Amino acid sequence: MKLWVVLCLALLWVQLQNGTCQQAKRKKDVGENRIRPGGKRRPFKPKDGVGKGQSLLTQVLDKGRFLRLGQTTTLTPGKNMELRCKGDSIGWSYPTYLDTFNDSRLSIKQSDKYSQLVLTSPSAADTGPYSCWVIVCDGTECERDHDRTYVSYIYFTDKDNLFVPSAIHFEIVYLRPDRPAVVPCRVTDPQAKVSLHREVPPEEITANRTQVTYDPTKGFVLKNPSPGHQGVFYCKAVTKGTPQISTKYQLLYVEVPSGAPFVSLAVSPESVRGGDNVNVTCSVLGEPEEDVSFTWTYPGQGRRPVHIQTSWRLVNRGMGHTTRLSQNVMTVEDMETIDFGNYVCNAKNQYGETTVTIDIISK
């Protein structure tokens, strides 16, 4: 009996020892998957040291410090601005008037590792978008890398010029039924409170975030322009001081389809004889901002002198619609036999060209 008890106790002791070993082994297995104390994982280092979505466009501060620019930046006018964009082949864009007036205050230099844009003595008029991008080349063909394009809208805040100054004191804004229209009263201070006003009858046009919205980088946006929006408007801005008034804007409603020129050709006088002075008028109706070029083919070309004059004006065509009338007038003095025949006018715009012909016969 005692022997039996001793055997049972021995068997129980063996089972307990096996369980302890297995538990210790499991703990060891788990421990093997952990990071060892003092061990460090190497962080992922993006190419060129710039993380995805970060801008390569920076402002150079004093003492060699750099500031990576965000979507908008506010700077003080009068203090020179230096921007840099990392890369060995960089393109730039900036407010267009700096190119229009060939401004010597702006300079761009390209080095091996970055491109530098410097604007000396910036003013409120320099407010606008500044952007840079990487240029990628394949042999002799180069193009802009849109995935590596960076832009910052820079405000040069001036309390005496809340609106970005304009060389035009009375601007025309065309309203079209198929696209939004912008009243471009941009500000130099993004915190300024801006309102839109009609001159006659005097009223404020409320920005309601649906039909009329305000963007300090663009101005007031009319989502669905109509003939009722025509008239003379201005903007008013205020921060802490006296309100300031913007340039005035003439809003004109336009309803002319885009396309090749619609051309008509007329002769004056209608009855022509030898010795008469004759005007041949080529007329085009089109969009107010649409430039038209004219060319002629006529019987005495290269042998008889003619005078050609080009002009255009805005005209109303009922229901408050505005269109542009472009005309090219050829004058032939003292008509001779060689001058009679077919006069061909070719009118061309960005959408195409149209050719019309009229035959002048001696009466």
CSV table of C-alpha atoms in Angstrom, one decimal:
chain,number,residue,atom,x,y,z
A,1,MET,CA,0.0,0.0,0.0
A,2,LYS,CA,2.8,2.4,0.9
A,3,LEU,CA,4.6,1.5,-2.3
A,4,TRP,CA,1.5,2.4,-4.3
A,5,VAL,CA,1.2,5.8,-2.6
A,6,VAL,CA,4.9,6.5,-3.3
A,7,LEU,CA,4.5,5.6,-7.0
A,8,CYS,CA,1.5,8.0,-7.3
A,9,LEU,CA,3.4,10.9,-5.7
A,10,ALA,CA,6.4,10.3,-8.0
A,11,LEU,CA,4.2,10.4,-11.1
A,12,LEU,CA,2.5,13.6,-10.0
A,13,TRP,CA,5.9,15.2,-9.4
A,14,VAL,CA,7.1,14.3,-13.0
A,15,GLN,CA,3.9,15.9,-14.5
A,16,LEU,CA,4.5,19.1,-12.5
A,17,GLN,CA,8.1,19.4,-13.7
A,18,ASN,CA,7.0,18.9,-17.4
A,19,GLY,CA,4.4,21.7,-17.2
A,20,THR,CA,6.9,24.1,-15.6
A,21,CYS,CA,9.4,23.5,-18.4
A,22,GLN,CA,6.8,24.0,-21.1
A,23,GLN,CA,5.7,27.3,-19.5
A,24,ALA,CA,9.3,28.5,-19.3
A,25,LYS,CA,9.8,27.5,-23.0
A,26,ARG,CA,6.7,29.5,-24.1
A,27,LYS,CA,7.9,32.6,-22.2
A,28,LYS,CA,11.3,32.3,-24.0
A,29,ASP,CA,9.6,32.0,-27.4
A,30,VAL,CA,7.6,35.2,-26.8
A,31,GLY,CA,10.7,37.0,-25.6
A,32,GLU,CA,12.6,36.1,-28.7
A,33,ASN,CA,10.2,38.3,-30.8
A,34,ARG,CA,10.6,41.4,-28.9
A,35,ILE,CA,13.1,44.2,-29.7
A,36,ARG,CA,16.2,43.9,-27.6
A,37,PRO,CA,16.7,46.6,-24.9
A,38,GLY,CA,18.8,49.4,-26.4
A,39,GLY,CA,18.0,48.3,-30.0
A,40,LYS,CA,16.8,51.1,-32.4
A,41,ARG,CA,14.8,50.9,-35.6
A,42,ARG,CA,16.2,53.1,-38.4
A,43,PRO,CA,13.5,55.6,-39.4
A,44,PHE,CA,12.5,55.7,-43.1
A,45,LYS,CA,14.4,58.6,-44.8
A,46,PRO,CA,12.6,60.0,-47.8
A,47,LYS,CA,14.6,61.0,-50.9
A,48,ASP,CA,16.2,64.4,-50.7
A,49,GLY,CA,15.1,64.6,-47.0
A,50,VAL,CA,11.6,65.8,-47.9
A,51,GLY,CA,8.5,63.8,-46.8
A,52,LYS,CA,5.6,63.2,-49.1
A,53,GLY,CA,3.4,66.2,-49.4
A,54,GLN,CA,6.0,68.6,-48.0
A,55,SER,CA,6.9,71.7,-50.0
A,56,LEU,CA,10.3,72.3,-51.5
A,57,LEU,CA,9.5,76.0,-51.5
A,58,THR,CA,11.2,77.9,-48.6
A,59,GLN,CA,11.8,81.4,-47.5
A,60,VAL,CA,15.3,82.4,-46.5
A,61,LEU,CA,15.3,84.1,-43.1
A,62,ASP,CA,18.2,86.0,-41.5
A,63,LYS,CA,21.1,84.2,-40.0
A,64,GLY,CA,20.8,81.3,-42.4
A,65,ARG,CA,17.4,80.1,-41.1
A,66,PHE,CA,14.7,78.7,-43.5
A,67,LEU,CA,11.0,78.6,-43.3
A,68,ARG,CA,9.0,76.1,-45.3
A,69,LEU,CA,6.0,78.0,-46.8
A,70,GLY,CA,2.5,76.8,-46.5
A,71,GLN,CA,-0.5,77.5,-48.8
A,72,THR,CA,-0.6,81.2,-47.6
A,73,THR,CA,2.1,83.4,-46.2
A,74,THR,CA,1.9,86.9,-44.8
A,75,LEU,CA,5.0,89.2,-45.1
A,76,THR,CA,5.9,92.8,-44.4
A,77,PRO,CA,6.3,95.1,-47.4
A,78,GLY,CA,9.7,96.8,-47.9
A,79,LYS,CA,11.8,93.9,-46.6
A,80,ASN,CA,13.6,92.0,-49.4
A,81,MET,CA,12.2,88.5,-50.0
A,82,GLU,CA,14.3,85.5,-50.9
A,83,LEU,CA,12.7,82.2,-51.9
A,84,ARG,CA,14.4,78.9,-52.7
A,85,CYS,CA,13.2,75.8,-54.3
A,86,LYS,CA,15.3,72.6,-54.1
A,87,GLY,CA,16.4,71.0,-57.4
A,88,ASP,CA,19.0,71.4,-60.2
A,89,SER,CA,16.3,72.5,-62.7
A,90,ILE,CA,13.5,74.6,-61.4
A,91,GLY,CA,10.7,76.7,-63.0
A,92,TRP,CA,9.0,79.7,-61.3
A,93,SER,CA,5.8,81.7,-61.6
A,94,TYR,CA,4.8,84.9,-59.8
A,95,PRO,CA,2.3,87.8,-60.3
A,96,THR,CA,2.1,88.5,-64.0
A,97,TYR,CA,2.6,92.3,-63.8
A,98,LEU,CA,6.2,91.7,-62.7
A,99,ASP,CA,6.8,90.4,-66.2
A,100,THR,CA,4.5,92.9,-67.9
A,101,PHE,CA,6.5,95.8,-66.6
A,102,ASN,CA,9.9,94.0,-66.8
A,103,ASP,CA,10.4,94.7,-63.1
A,104,SER,CA,14.2,94.9,-62.3
A,105,ARG,CA,13.4,94.2,-58.6
A,106,LEU,CA,12.9,90.5,-59.5
A,107,SER,CA,15.8,88.2,-60.1
A,108,ILE,CA,16.1,84.4,-60.5
A,109,LYS,CA,19.3,82.4,-60.2
A,110,GLN,CA,19.8,78.6,-60.6
A,111,SER,CA,22.6,76.8,-58.7
A,112,ASP,CA,23.6,73.1,-58.6
A,113,LYS,CA,21.3,72.3,-55.7
A,114,TYR,CA,18.5,74.9,-55.7
A,115,SER,CA,17.0,77.9,-57.5
A,116,GLN,CA,16.7,81.3,-55.9
A,117,LEU,CA,14.1,84.0,-56.4
A,118,VAL,CA,14.8,87.4,-54.9
A,119,LEU,CA,12.3,90.3,-54.9
A,120,THR,CA,13.7,93.6,-53.5
A,121,SER,CA,11.5,96.2,-51.8
A,122,PRO,CA,8.2,94.3,-52.2
A,123,SER,CA,5.0,96.3,-51.9
A,124,ALA,CA,1.3,95.6,-51.6
A,125,ALA,CA,1.1,95.3,-55.4
A,126,ASP,CA,3.4,92.2,-55.2
A,127,THR,CA,0.7,90.2,-53.4
A,128,GLY,CA,-0.2,87.0,-55.2
A,129,PRO,CA,0.8,83.4,-55.9
A,130,TYR,CA,4.4,82.4,-56.0
A,131,SER,CA,5.2,78.9,-57.1
A,132,CYS,CA,8.1,76.7,-58.2
A,133,TRP,CA,8.3,73.2,-59.8
A,134,VAL,CA,10.8,70.6,-60.9
A,135,ILE,CA,11.6,70.4,-64.6
A,136,VAL,CA,12.1,66.9,-65.9
A,137,CYS,CA,13.9,66.3,-69.1
A,138,ASP,CA,14.1,63.3,-71.5
A,139,GLY,CA,16.8,64.2,-73.9
A,140,THR,CA,15.9,67.5,-75.5
A,141,GLU,CA,12.3,67.4,-74.4
A,142,CYS,CA,11.5,69.0,-71.0
A,143,GLU,CA,8.3,69.3,-69.0
A,144,ARG,CA,6.9,70.4,-65.7
A,145,ASP,CA,6.6,67.8,-63.0
A,146,HIS,CA,3.1,68.5,-61.7
A,147,ASP,CA,3.6,66.1,-58.7
A,148,ARG,CA,6.5,68.3,-57.5
A,149,THR,CA,4.9,71.7,-57.9
A,150,TYR,CA,4.7,74.0,-54.9
A,151,VAL,CA,2.8,77.2,-54.4
A,152,SER,CA,2.2,79.8,-51.7
A,153,TYR,CA,0.0,82.8,-51.9
A,154,ILE,CA,2.0,85.6,-50.3
A,155,TYR,CA,0.3,88.6,-48.8
A,156,PHE,CA,2.3,91.8,-48.4
A,157,THR,CA,0.1,93.4,-45.8
A,158,ASP,CA,-0.1,97.2,-46.0
A,159,LYS,CA,-2.6,99.0,-43.7
A,160,ASP,CA,-2.6,101.9,-46.2
A,161,ASN,CA,-3.4,99.6,-49.1
A,162,LEU,CA,-5.9,97.0,-48.1
A,163,PHE,CA,-6.7,96.2,-51.8
A,164,VAL,CA,-4.0,95.0,-54.2
A,165,PRO,CA,-3.2,98.1,-56.2
A,166,SER,CA,-4.2,98.1,-59.9
A,167,ALA,CA,-3.0,100.1,-62.8
A,168,ILE,CA,-6.6,100.2,-64.2
A,169,HIS,CA,-8.9,102.5,-62.3
A,170,PHE,CA,-12.1,101.2,-64.0
A,171,GLU,CA,-12.2,97.5,-64.9
A,172,ILE,CA,-14.7,95.6,-67.1
A,173,VAL,CA,-15.9,92.3,-65.9
A,174,TYR,CA,-17.8,90.1,-68.4
A,175,LEU,CA,-20.6,88.0,-67.2
A,176,ARG,CA,-21.3,84.8,-69.1
A,177,PRO,CA,-24.2,82.4,-68.4
A,178,ASP,CA,-22.0,79.2,-68.7
A,179,ARG,CA,-19.3,80.1,-66.2
A,180,PRO,CA,-18.7,81.9,-62.9
A,181,ALA,CA,-17.6,85.6,-63.0
A,182,VAL,CA,-15.0,87.2,-60.6
A,183,VAL,CA,-15.0,90.7,-59.3
A,184,PRO,CA,-11.2,90.8,-58.7
A,185,CYS,CA,-11.0,93.0,-55.6
A,186,ARG,CA,-8.1,91.1,-53.9
A,187,VAL,CA,-6.8,92.2,-50.5
A,188,THR,CA,-3.4,92.4,-48.9
A,189,ASP,CA,-4.6,91.4,-45.5
A,190,PRO,CA,-6.5,88.0,-45.3
A,191,GLN,CA,-8.1,89.2,-42.0
A,192,ALA,CA,-9.8,92.2,-43.7
A,193,LYS,CA,-13.6,92.2,-43.8
A,194,VAL,CA,-14.7,92.8,-47.4
A,195,SER,CA,-18.1,93.6,-48.9
A,196,LEU,CA,-19.4,94.1,-52.4
A,197,HIS,CA,-21.6,97.1,-53.3
A,198,ARG,CA,-23.6,98.2,-56.3
A,199,GLU,CA,-23.3,101.9,-57.1
A,200,VAL,CA,-26.7,102.5,-58.7
A,201,PRO,CA,-29.1,101.8,-57.1
A,202,PRO,CA,-26.9,101.7,-54.0
A,203,GLU,CA,-27.0,98.3,-52.3
A,204,GLU,CA,-24.7,95.7,-50.7
A,205,ILE,CA,-24.5,92.3,-52.4
A,206,THR,CA,-24.4,89.8,-49.6
A,207,ALA,CA,-21.9,86.9,-49.8
A,208,ASN,CA,-24.1,83.9,-49.1
A,209,ARG,CA,-21.7,81.0,-49.8
A,210,THR,CA,-23.9,79.7,-52.5
A,211,GLN,CA,-24.5,82.2,-55.3
A,212,VAL,CA,-22.0,84.8,-54.2
A,213,THR,CA,-18.8,83.9,-52.3
A,214,TYR,CA,-15.6,85.8,-51.4
A,215,ASP,CA,-12.0,84.5,-51.7
A,216,PRO,CA,-9.3,86.9,-50.6
A,217,THR,CA,-7.0,85.5,-53.2
A,218,LYS,CA,-9.5,86.1,-56.1
A,219,GLY,CA,-12.3,88.4,-55.1
A,220,PHE,CA,-16.1,88.0,-55.2
A,221,VAL,CA,-17.2,85.0,-57.2
A,222,LEU,CA,-20.6,85.1,-58.9
A,223,LYS,CA,-21.5,81.4,-59.4
A,224,ASN,CA,-24.4,81.9,-61.8
A,225,PRO,CA,-24.2,85.4,-63.5
A,226,SER,CA,-27.4,86.9,-65.0
A,227,PRO,CA,-28.4,90.1,-66.7
A,228,GLY,CA,-29.5,91.3,-63.2
A,229,HIS,CA,-25.9,91.5,-62.1
A,230,GLN,CA,-25.0,94.2,-64.6
A,231,GLY,CA,-23.9,97.6,-63.4
A,232,VAL,CA,-21.1,99.5,-61.7
A,233,PHE,CA,-19.8,97.8,-58.5
A,234,TYR,CA,-17.0,98.4,-56.0
A,235,CYS,CA,-15.7,96.7,-52.9
A,236,LYS,CA,-15.2,98.0,-49.4
A,237,ALA,CA,-12.6,96.6,-46.9
A,238,VAL,CA,-12.0,97.3,-43.3
A,239,THR,CA,-9.7,96.0,-40.6
A,240,LYS,CA,-9.2,98.3,-37.6
A,241,GLY,CA,-9.1,101.7,-39.2
A,242,THR,CA,-11.1,103.6,-41.8
A,243,PRO,CA,-12.8,101.6,-44.5
A,244,GLN,CA,-11.1,101.6,-47.9
A,245,ILE,CA,-12.8,101.5,-51.4
A,246,SER,CA,-11.5,99.5,-54.3
A,247,THR,CA,-11.3,100.2,-58.0
A,248,LYS,CA,-14.7,100.4,-59.7
A,249,TYR,CA,-15.9,97.5,-61.9
A,250,GLN,CA,-18.3,97.6,-64.8
A,251,LEU,CA,-20.2,94.3,-65.1
A,252,LEU,CA,-21.4,93.5,-68.6
A,253,TYR,CA,-23.5,90.5,-69.5
A,254,VAL,CA,-22.4,88.5,-72.6
A,255,GLU,CA,-24.2,85.8,-74.5
A,256,VAL,CA,-22.2,85.0,-77.6
A,257,PRO,CA,-21.3,81.4,-78.5
A,258,SER,CA,-17.6,80.6,-78.7
A,259,GLY,CA,-16.4,79.5,-82.2
A,260,ALA,CA,-14.9,80.6,-85.4
A,261,PRO,CA,-15.7,84.3,-86.4
A,262,PHE,CA,-19.2,85.1,-87.7
A,263,VAL,CA,-18.2,87.4,-90.7
A,264,SER,CA,-20.1,89.8,-92.9
A,265,LEU,CA,-18.7,91.8,-95.9
A,266,ALA,CA,-20.2,95.0,-97.3
A,267,VAL,CA,-19.2,97.6,-100.0
A,268,SER,CA,-19.8,101.3,-99.8
A,269,PRO,CA,-21.1,102.9,-102.0
A,270,GLU,CA,-23.3,100.0,-103.3
A,271,SER,CA,-23.0,101.2,-106.9
A,272,VAL,CA,-19.4,101.7,-108.0
A,273,ARG,CA,-17.9,103.3,-111.1
A,274,GLY,CA,-14.4,104.1,-112.3
A,275,GLY,CA,-12.9,107.0,-110.3
A,276,ASP,CA,-15.0,106.3,-107.2
A,277,ASN,CA,-13.5,105.9,-103.7
A,278,VAL,CA,-14.7,102.6,-102.2
A,279,ASN,CA,-14.8,101.1,-98.7
A,280,VAL,CA,-14.9,97.4,-98.3
A,281,THR,CA,-15.8,96.5,-94.6
A,282,CYS,CA,-15.2,93.1,-93.0
A,283,SER,CA,-17.2,92.8,-89.7
A,284,VAL,CA,-17.1,90.2,-87.0
A,285,LEU,CA,-19.4,89.7,-84.0
A,286,GLY,CA,-17.8,87.9,-81.1
A,287,GLU,CA,-17.0,87.7,-77.4
A,288,PRO,CA,-15.8,91.0,-75.9
A,289,GLU,CA,-12.3,89.7,-75.0
A,290,GLU,CA,-11.9,87.8,-78.3
A,291,ASP,CA,-9.2,89.3,-80.5
A,292,VAL,CA,-9.7,88.9,-84.3
A,293,SER,CA,-7.0,89.2,-87.0
A,294,PHE,CA,-7.9,90.0,-90.6
A,295,THR,CA,-6.1,89.3,-94.0
A,296,TRP,CA,-7.2,90.3,-97.5
A,297,THR,CA,-7.0,89.1,-101.1
A,298,TYR,CA,-8.0,91.6,-103.8
A,299,PRO,CA,-7.6,92.2,-107.6
A,300,GLY,CA,-5.1,95.0,-107.5
A,301,GLN,CA,-3.0,93.4,-104.7
A,302,GLY,CA,0.7,94.4,-105.0
A,303,ARG,CA,0.0,96.8,-107.9
A,304,ARG,CA,-2.5,99.3,-106.4
A,305,PRO,CA,-2.2,101.2,-103.1
A,306,VAL,CA,-4.9,100.6,-100.5
A,307,HIS,CA,-5.5,101.9,-96.9
A,308,ILE,CA,-6.6,99.4,-94.2
A,309,GLN,CA,-7.9,100.4,-90.8
A,310,THR,CA,-8.9,98.1,-87.9
A,311,SER,CA,-11.2,99.0,-85.0
A,312,TRP,CA,-13.5,97.4,-82.4
A,313,ARG,CA,-16.2,98.5,-80.0
A,314,LEU,CA,-18.7,96.9,-77.5
A,315,VAL,CA,-22.3,97.0,-78.6
A,316,ASN,CA,-25.6,96.0,-76.9
A,317,ARG,CA,-27.7,93.5,-78.7
A,318,GLY,CA,-31.0,93.5,-76.8
A,319,MET,CA,-31.9,92.0,-73.4
A,320,GLY,CA,-28.8,93.7,-72.0
A,321,HIS,CA,-26.4,91.4,-73.9
A,322,THR,CA,-23.0,92.8,-74.8
A,323,THR,CA,-20.9,91.7,-77.7
A,324,ARG,CA,-17.8,92.9,-79.5
A,325,LEU,CA,-17.9,94.3,-83.0
A,326,SER,CA,-14.6,94.1,-84.8
A,327,GLN,CA,-14.2,95.7,-88.2
A,328,ASN,CA,-11.4,95.9,-90.8
A,329,VAL,CA,-12.0,98.5,-93.5
A,330,MET,CA,-10.1,98.5,-96.8
A,331,THR,CA,-10.3,101.8,-98.8
A,332,VAL,CA,-9.5,101.9,-102.5
A,333,GLU,CA,-9.3,105.4,-103.9
A,334,ASP,CA,-9.9,106.4,-107.5
A,335,MET,CA,-11.1,103.0,-108.7
A,336,GLU,CA,-9.5,101.7,-111.9
A,337,THR,CA,-10.3,98.8,-114.2
A,338,ILE,CA,-7.8,96.6,-112.4
A,339,ASP,CA,-9.6,97.2,-109.0
A,340,PHE,CA,-12.9,95.5,-110.0
A,341,GLY,CA,-13.3,91.8,-109.1
A,342,ASN,CA,-13.5,89.6,-106.0
A,343,TYR,CA,-12.5,91.0,-102.6
A,344,VAL,CA,-11.8,88.2,-100.1
A,345,CYS,CA,-11.7,88.8,-96.3
A,346,ASN,CA,-10.3,86.1,-93.9
A,347,ALA,CA,-11.1,86.6,-90.2
A,348,LYS,CA,-9.3,84.4,-87.6
A,349,ASN,CA,-9.6,83.9,-83.8
A,350,GLN,CA,-8.4,81.3,-81.4
A,351,TYR,CA,-11.3,78.9,-82.3
A,352,GLY,CA,-10.9,79.0,-86.1
A,353,GLU,CA,-11.2,81.2,-89.2
A,354,THR,CA,-13.9,82.2,-91.7
A,355,THR,CA,-13.5,83.5,-95.3
A,356,VAL,CA,-16.1,85.6,-97.1
A,357,THR,CA,-16.0,87.0,-100.6
A,358,ILE,CA,-17.8,89.9,-102.4
A,359,ASP,CA,-17.6,90.8,-106.1
A,360,ILE,CA,-17.3,94.5,-107.0
A,361,ILE,CA,-18.6,95.1,-110.6
A,362,SER,CA,-18.4,98.3,-112.5
A,363,LYS,CA,-21.8,100.0,-113.0
